[in-house]
Coordinates of C-alpha atoms in Angstrom, one line a residue:
M1 CA 0.0 0.0 0.0
T2 CA 2.8 2.4 0.9
D3 CA 4.6 1.6 -2.3
S4 CA 1.4 2.3 -4.3
L5 CA 1.0 5.6 -2.6
G6 CA 4.6 6.5 -3.3
K7 CA 4.2 5.8 -7.0
Q8 CA 1.0 7.8 -7.2
A9 CA 2.8 10.7 -5.4
A10 CA 5.6 10.6 -8.0
V11 CA 3.1 10.7 -10.9
T12 CA 1.2 13.6 -9.2
K13 CA 4.5 15.5 -8.9
V14 CA 5.1 15.1 -12.6
L15 CA 1.6 16.2 -13.5
D16 CA 1.9 19.2 -11.2
Q17 CA 4.8 20.6 -13.2
M18 CA 3.3 20.3 -16.7
S19 CA 0.4 21.2 -18.9
V20 CA -0.8 19.6 -22.1
I21 CA -1.2 21.5 -25.3
A22 CA -3.6 19.9 -27.9
L23 CA -3.5 21.3 -31.4
D24 CA -6.7 21.4 -33.4
C25 CA -6.1 21.9 -37.1
S26 CA -8.2 21.0 -40.1
I27 CA -7.3 21.7 -43.8
W28 CA -9.5 21.3 -46.8
S29 CA -8.1 18.5 -49.0
G30 CA -8.9 20.3 -52.3
A31 CA -10.5 17.1 -53.6
R32 CA -13.9 15.4 -53.8
R33 CA -14.9 11.7 -54.0
L34 CA -14.7 10.3 -57.5
K35 CA -18.0 9.2 -58.9
P36 CA -18.6 6.7 -61.7
E37 CA -19.8 9.4 -64.1
D38 CA -16.5 11.2 -63.6
L39 CA -14.6 8.5 -65.4
V40 CA -15.3 9.9 -68.8
L41 CA -12.4 9.6 -71.3
G42 CA -11.0 12.7 -72.8
K43 CA -10.3 13.4 -76.4
G44 CA -8.9 10.4 -78.2
G45 CA -9.8 8.1 -75.2
Q46 CA -7.4 9.9 -72.9
L47 CA -7.6 8.8 -69.3
P48 CA -7.6 11.5 -66.6
P49 CA -4.1 12.5 -65.6
D50 CA -2.9 11.6 -62.1
E51 CA -2.9 15.2 -61.0
V52 CA -6.7 15.3 -61.6
V53 CA -7.8 11.8 -60.5
S54 CA -6.1 9.5 -58.1
L55 CA -7.1 6.9 -55.5
G56 CA -10.8 7.5 -55.8
S57 CA -10.7 11.2 -55.6
K58 CA -10.6 14.1 -58.1
K59 CA -8.6 17.2 -57.3
L60 CA -10.2 20.6 -57.7
C61 CA -7.3 23.0 -57.5
K62 CA -3.5 23.1 -57.5
R63 CA -1.9 21.5 -54.5
E64 CA 0.5 24.4 -54.2
V65 CA -2.3 26.8 -53.1
L66 CA -2.8 24.6 -50.0
K67 CA 0.8 24.4 -49.0
P68 CA 0.8 27.4 -46.7
F69 CA -1.7 25.7 -44.5
H70 CA 0.3 22.5 -44.2
R71 CA 3.4 24.6 -43.6
L72 CA 1.8 26.4 -40.7
R73 CA 0.4 23.1 -39.2
D74 CA 3.9 21.6 -39.4
Q75 CA 5.3 24.8 -37.8
A76 CA 2.9 24.5 -34.9
C77 CA 3.9 20.8 -34.4
R78 CA 7.6 21.8 -34.4
L79 CA 7.1 24.6 -31.9
C80 CA 5.4 22.2 -29.5
G81 CA 7.9 19.4 -30.2
R82 CA 10.8 21.7 -29.4
E83 CA 9.7 22.3 -25.8
G84 CA 7.3 19.4 -25.2
V85 CA 7.0 15.7 -25.5
R86 CA 4.1 13.7 -27.0
F87 CA 1.5 12.8 -24.4
L88 CA -2.2 11.9 -24.6
G89 CA -2.6 13.0 -28.3
G90 CA -1.0 16.4 -27.5
Y91 CA 2.2 17.7 -26.1
A92 CA 3.3 17.7 -22.4
V93 CA 5.0 21.1 -21.8
P94 CA 6.7 22.4 -18.7
D95 CA 4.4 24.9 -17.1
H96 CA 7.0 27.7 -17.2
Y97 CA 7.2 27.3 -21.0
V98 CA 3.5 27.5 -21.7
S99 CA 3.2 31.3 -21.8
G100 CA 5.9 31.8 -24.3
L101 CA 4.8 28.8 -26.5
S102 CA 1.2 30.1 -26.4
L103 CA 2.4 33.5 -27.9
K104 CA 4.1 31.6 -30.7
L105 CA 1.0 29.5 -31.4
D106 CA -1.2 32.6 -31.3
Q107 CA 1.0 34.0 -34.1
V108 CA 0.6 30.7 -36.1
Q109 CA -3.2 31.0 -35.6
Q110 CA -3.2 34.6 -36.9
D111 CA -1.1 33.6 -39.9
F112 CA -3.4 30.6 -40.6
N113 CA -6.5 32.8 -40.6
Q114 CA -4.8 35.3 -42.9
E115 CA -3.9 32.6 -45.3
K116 CA -7.5 31.3 -45.1
Q117 CA -8.9 34.7 -46.0
A118 CA -6.5 35.1 -48.9
F119 CA -7.4 31.6 -50.2
L120 CA -11.1 32.2 -50.0
T121 CA -10.7 35.6 -51.7
G122 CA -9.0 33.9 -54.7
Y123 CA -11.1 30.7 -54.5
D124 CA -13.0 31.1 -57.8
Q125 CA -9.8 32.0 -59.5
H126 CA -8.0 28.9 -58.2
I127 CA -10.8 26.7 -59.5
Q128 CA -10.9 28.4 -62.9
E129 CA -7.1 28.1 -63.3
W130 CA -7.4 24.4 -62.6
V131 CA -10.3 24.0 -65.1
N132 CA -8.2 25.9 -67.7
A133 CA -5.3 23.6 -67.1
H134 CA -7.5 20.5 -67.7
P135 CA -10.2 21.5 -70.3
D136 CA -11.0 17.9 -71.2
F137 CA -12.2 17.3 -67.7
A138 CA -13.7 20.7 -67.0
E139 CA -17.2 19.5 -66.4
A140 CA -16.2 16.8 -64.0
I141 CA -14.2 19.4 -62.0
R142 CA -17.0 22.1 -62.0
S143 CA -19.7 19.6 -61.0
A144 CA -17.8 18.8 -57.8
V145 CA -16.8 22.3 -56.7
P146 CA -18.3 23.2 -53.3
D147 CA -19.1 26.9 -52.6
A148 CA -16.6 29.1 -50.8
Q149 CA -18.6 29.2 -47.6
D150 CA -18.5 25.4 -47.3
V151 CA -14.8 25.3 -48.0
G152 CA -14.1 28.0 -45.5
Q153 CA -15.6 25.8 -42.7
R154 CA -13.0 23.1 -43.6
F155 CA -10.1 25.4 -42.5
H156 CA -9.4 25.8 -38.8
F157 CA -6.5 26.2 -36.5
G158 CA -6.6 26.4 -32.7
Y159 CA -5.1 24.9 -29.6
T160 CA -6.2 24.0 -26.1
T161 CA -4.1 24.1 -23.0
Y162 CA -5.1 22.1 -20.0
K163 CA -3.9 20.4 -16.8
V164 CA -4.2 16.7 -16.2
V165 CA -5.1 15.3 -12.8
A166 CA -5.3 11.7 -11.7
S167 CA -8.8 10.1 -11.6
P168 CA -10.1 7.8 -8.9
Q169 CA -8.7 4.9 -11.0
P170 CA -5.4 6.3 -12.2
E171 CA -3.7 3.1 -13.5
N172 CA -3.9 3.9 -17.2
L173 CA -2.8 7.5 -16.7
N174 CA 0.0 6.4 -14.4
Q175 CA 1.3 4.1 -17.2
Q176 CA 1.2 7.0 -19.7
V177 CA 3.1 9.3 -17.3
N178 CA 5.7 6.7 -16.6
Q179 CA 6.4 6.3 -20.3
L180 CA 7.2 10.0 -20.7
G181 CA 10.9 9.5 -20.1
G182 CA 11.1 6.8 -22.8
T183 CA 9.1 8.9 -25.3
L184 CA 11.4 11.9 -24.6
R185 CA 14.5 9.8 -25.3
E186 CA 12.9 8.5 -28.6
E187 CA 12.2 12.1 -29.7
I188 CA 15.7 13.3 -28.8
S189 CA 17.2 10.3 -30.6
R190 CA 15.2 10.9 -33.7
D191 CA 16.2 14.6 -33.9
A192 CA 19.8 14.0 -33.0
Q193 CA 20.2 11.4 -35.8
A194 CA 18.8 13.9 -38.3
L195 CA 21.2 16.5 -37.0
F196 CA 24.2 14.2 -37.2
E197 CA 23.5 13.1 -40.7
Q198 CA 22.9 16.6 -42.1
T199 CA 25.5 18.6 -40.1
F200 CA 28.3 16.4 -38.8
R201 CA 28.7 13.2 -40.8
G202 CA 31.9 13.4 -42.9
K203 CA 32.7 16.9 -41.8
S204 CA 36.2 18.0 -40.6
K205 CA 35.0 21.5 -39.7
V206 CA 31.6 23.1 -38.9
T207 CA 30.6 26.7 -38.0
R208 CA 29.3 27.7 -34.6
K209 CA 25.8 27.8 -36.1
A210 CA 25.9 24.0 -35.6
L211 CA 25.6 24.5 -31.9
N212 CA 22.0 25.9 -32.1
P213 CA 20.2 22.6 -32.6
I214 CA 22.4 20.9 -30.0
L215 CA 21.5 23.6 -27.5
R216 CA 17.8 23.3 -28.4
L217 CA 17.9 19.5 -27.7
R218 CA 19.8 20.2 -24.4
D219 CA 17.1 22.7 -23.4
K220 CA 14.3 20.3 -24.2
L221 CA 15.9 17.6 -22.0
H222 CA 16.6 20.1 -19.2
G223 CA 13.1 21.5 -19.3
L224 CA 11.5 18.1 -19.1
S225 CA 14.0 16.5 -16.7
F226 CA 11.3 16.2 -14.1
V227 CA 9.5 13.5 -16.0
D228 CA 12.3 11.0 -15.4
P229 CA 15.2 11.0 -12.9
G230 CA 17.4 9.6 -15.6
I231 CA 17.3 12.7 -17.8
S232 CA 19.5 15.0 -15.6
P233 CA 22.7 12.9 -16.0
I234 CA 22.3 13.2 -19.7
V235 CA 22.0 17.0 -19.4
Q236 CA 25.1 17.1 -17.1
R237 CA 27.1 15.1 -19.6
L238 CA 26.1 17.5 -22.4
D239 CA 26.9 20.5 -20.3
A240 CA 30.3 19.1 -19.4
G241 CA 31.3 19.0 -23.0
L242 CA 29.6 22.2 -24.2
S243 CA 31.3 24.3 -21.4
Q244 CA 34.7 23.3 -22.7
L245 CA 34.1 24.7 -26.2
P246 CA 36.2 27.7 -27.3
N247 CA 34.4 31.0 -27.3
N248 CA 34.8 31.8 -30.9
G249 CA 36.0 30.4 -34.2
A250 CA 35.0 27.3 -36.3
L251 CA 34.8 23.9 -34.6
E252 CA 37.3 21.4 -35.8
G253 CA 39.9 18.8 -34.7
E254 CA 39.6 17.5 -31.2
V255 CA 36.9 20.1 -30.3
L256 CA 34.7 18.8 -33.2
T257 CA 35.3 15.2 -32.2
Q258 CA 34.2 15.8 -28.6
L259 CA 31.1 17.7 -29.8
M260 CA 30.2 14.9 -32.2
E261 CA 30.5 12.4 -29.3
R262 CA 27.8 14.4 -27.5
V263 CA 25.5 14.3 -30.5
L264 CA 26.1 10.5 -30.9
L265 CA 25.2 10.1 -27.3
L266 CA 21.8 11.7 -28.0
C267 CA 21.4 9.6 -31.2
S268 CA 21.3 6.3 -29.1
I269 CA 18.5 5.6 -26.7
E270 CA 20.7 2.8 -25.2
Q271 CA 23.6 5.2 -24.7
M272 CA 21.4 7.7 -23.0
E273 CA 20.1 5.0 -20.7
R274 CA 23.6 3.9 -19.8
C275 CA 24.4 7.5 -19.0
A276 CA 21.4 7.7 -16.8
E277 CA 22.7 4.7 -14.9
G278 CA 25.9 6.5 -14.2
L279 CA 27.9 4.5 -16.7
T280 CA 30.6 6.0 -19.0
A281 CA 31.2 3.2 -21.4
I282 CA 30.1 5.2 -24.3
D283 CA 31.3 4.0 -27.7
C284 CA 33.7 6.9 -28.3
P285 CA 37.4 7.5 -27.7
Y286 CA 36.7 10.5 -25.3
K287 CA 36.4 9.7 -21.6
E288 CA 35.3 11.8 -18.7
Q289 CA 34.4 11.4 -15.0
P290 CA 31.3 9.3 -14.3
V291 CA 28.0 11.0 -13.6
T292 CA 26.6 9.3 -10.6
A293 CA 23.2 9.2 -9.0
Q294 CA 24.6 11.1 -6.1
N295 CA 25.8 13.9 -8.4
Q296 CA 22.4 13.9 -10.1
E297 CA 20.6 14.6 -6.8
S298 CA 23.1 17.2 -5.5
T299 CA 23.7 19.2 -8.7
Q300 CA 21.0 21.0 -10.6
P301 CA 22.0 21.2 -14.3
Q302 CA 22.8 24.7 -15.4
P303 CA 23.0 26.0 -19.0
P304 CA 26.6 25.8 -20.3
V305 CA 28.3 29.1 -21.0
V306 CA 28.6 29.3 -24.7
N307 CA 29.5 32.4 -26.5
N308 CA 26.6 33.2 -28.8
A309 CA 28.3 36.0 -30.7
E310 CA 28.7 33.8 -33.8
I311 CA 25.6 31.7 -33.3
Q312 CA 23.0 33.6 -35.3
E313 CA 21.4 31.2 -37.6
E314 CA 20.7 27.5 -37.4
P315 CA 21.6 25.1 -40.2
A316 CA 18.6 23.9 -42.1
I317 CA 17.9 20.6 -40.3
E318 CA 15.1 18.6 -41.9
Q319 CA 13.2 17.1 -39.0
Q320 CA 10.2 14.7 -39.2
V321 CA 7.1 16.5 -38.0
V322 CA 5.2 14.2 -35.7
V323 CA 1.5 14.8 -35.6
P324 CA -0.1 13.5 -32.4
E325 CA -2.5 10.6 -32.9
E326 CA -6.1 11.7 -32.9
T327 CA -8.1 11.0 -29.8
A328 CA -11.7 11.9 -28.8
S329 CA -10.5 14.5 -26.4
T330 CA -7.6 16.1 -28.0
A331 CA -6.2 17.3 -31.4
T332 CA -8.0 16.6 -34.6
F333 CA -6.0 16.7 -37.9
Y334 CA -7.5 16.4 -41.4
F335 CA -5.3 15.7 -44.4

């Protein structure tokens, strides 16, 4: 009984330090269901091109005119993913980050609504340009075009911020909370692998701009360290290396090697778990003093001192945008 109460107290402590942000975004597909009468051959028995008909649907406008909406949706997911971790169909975010993140999402919402208004203003023109580009199938396209008001209702962007509390039967919630540390390591590993492949692999020198995405991953781990006691030793190991970097100039030689070792640590879930256990047998030539559980409890990780004078822009790191799975109570995404 005492053990059960202790575990519940640990879960409650985690929940008390975070909020959940659930994104709600819908985007008109720009297509309608294909009907049998739409399968009319064009001149000379021409089949409808793939850009007009595919997989049981017919497209009603250029895909390019819808790209701004998908870009903004992906931007919102990236913003939440930088500071939060996937949880209950949304993102668990440290409470002290919620205010700043909300301001950024408010801007995304404003931009989304502006794009929506611009799209609806030019809606008839978009449809006509598509018809002009495919005159042999003009009738099939026109017959499926919904009015602008109906289309306008298909576009929406918003978000909800809420706190999660344990229910009288908290077993399922406890399991989700206890998995947050593993989910966080998976997300860090995914982003670190993309960073290493695009910025470090095969390089003998990188600019200081390469530090930005590393610091961002470090800050995400630090901000969410309360979800799992094994996260702080990873942050400490990162800080130990980052604090030894020179204050200016390109990163090369032994300095670059040590920096790459930190990135490779983040690339591997297994290596992060070993670090969390206080082990230093990392698969790299560079060695340092062990990070022990005692050190973890007595030392609060502090941001490393890194001269930002030359860190102005990040390299373009292509990261997978993870859209939370749809649930009845959280985000809804339409593609």
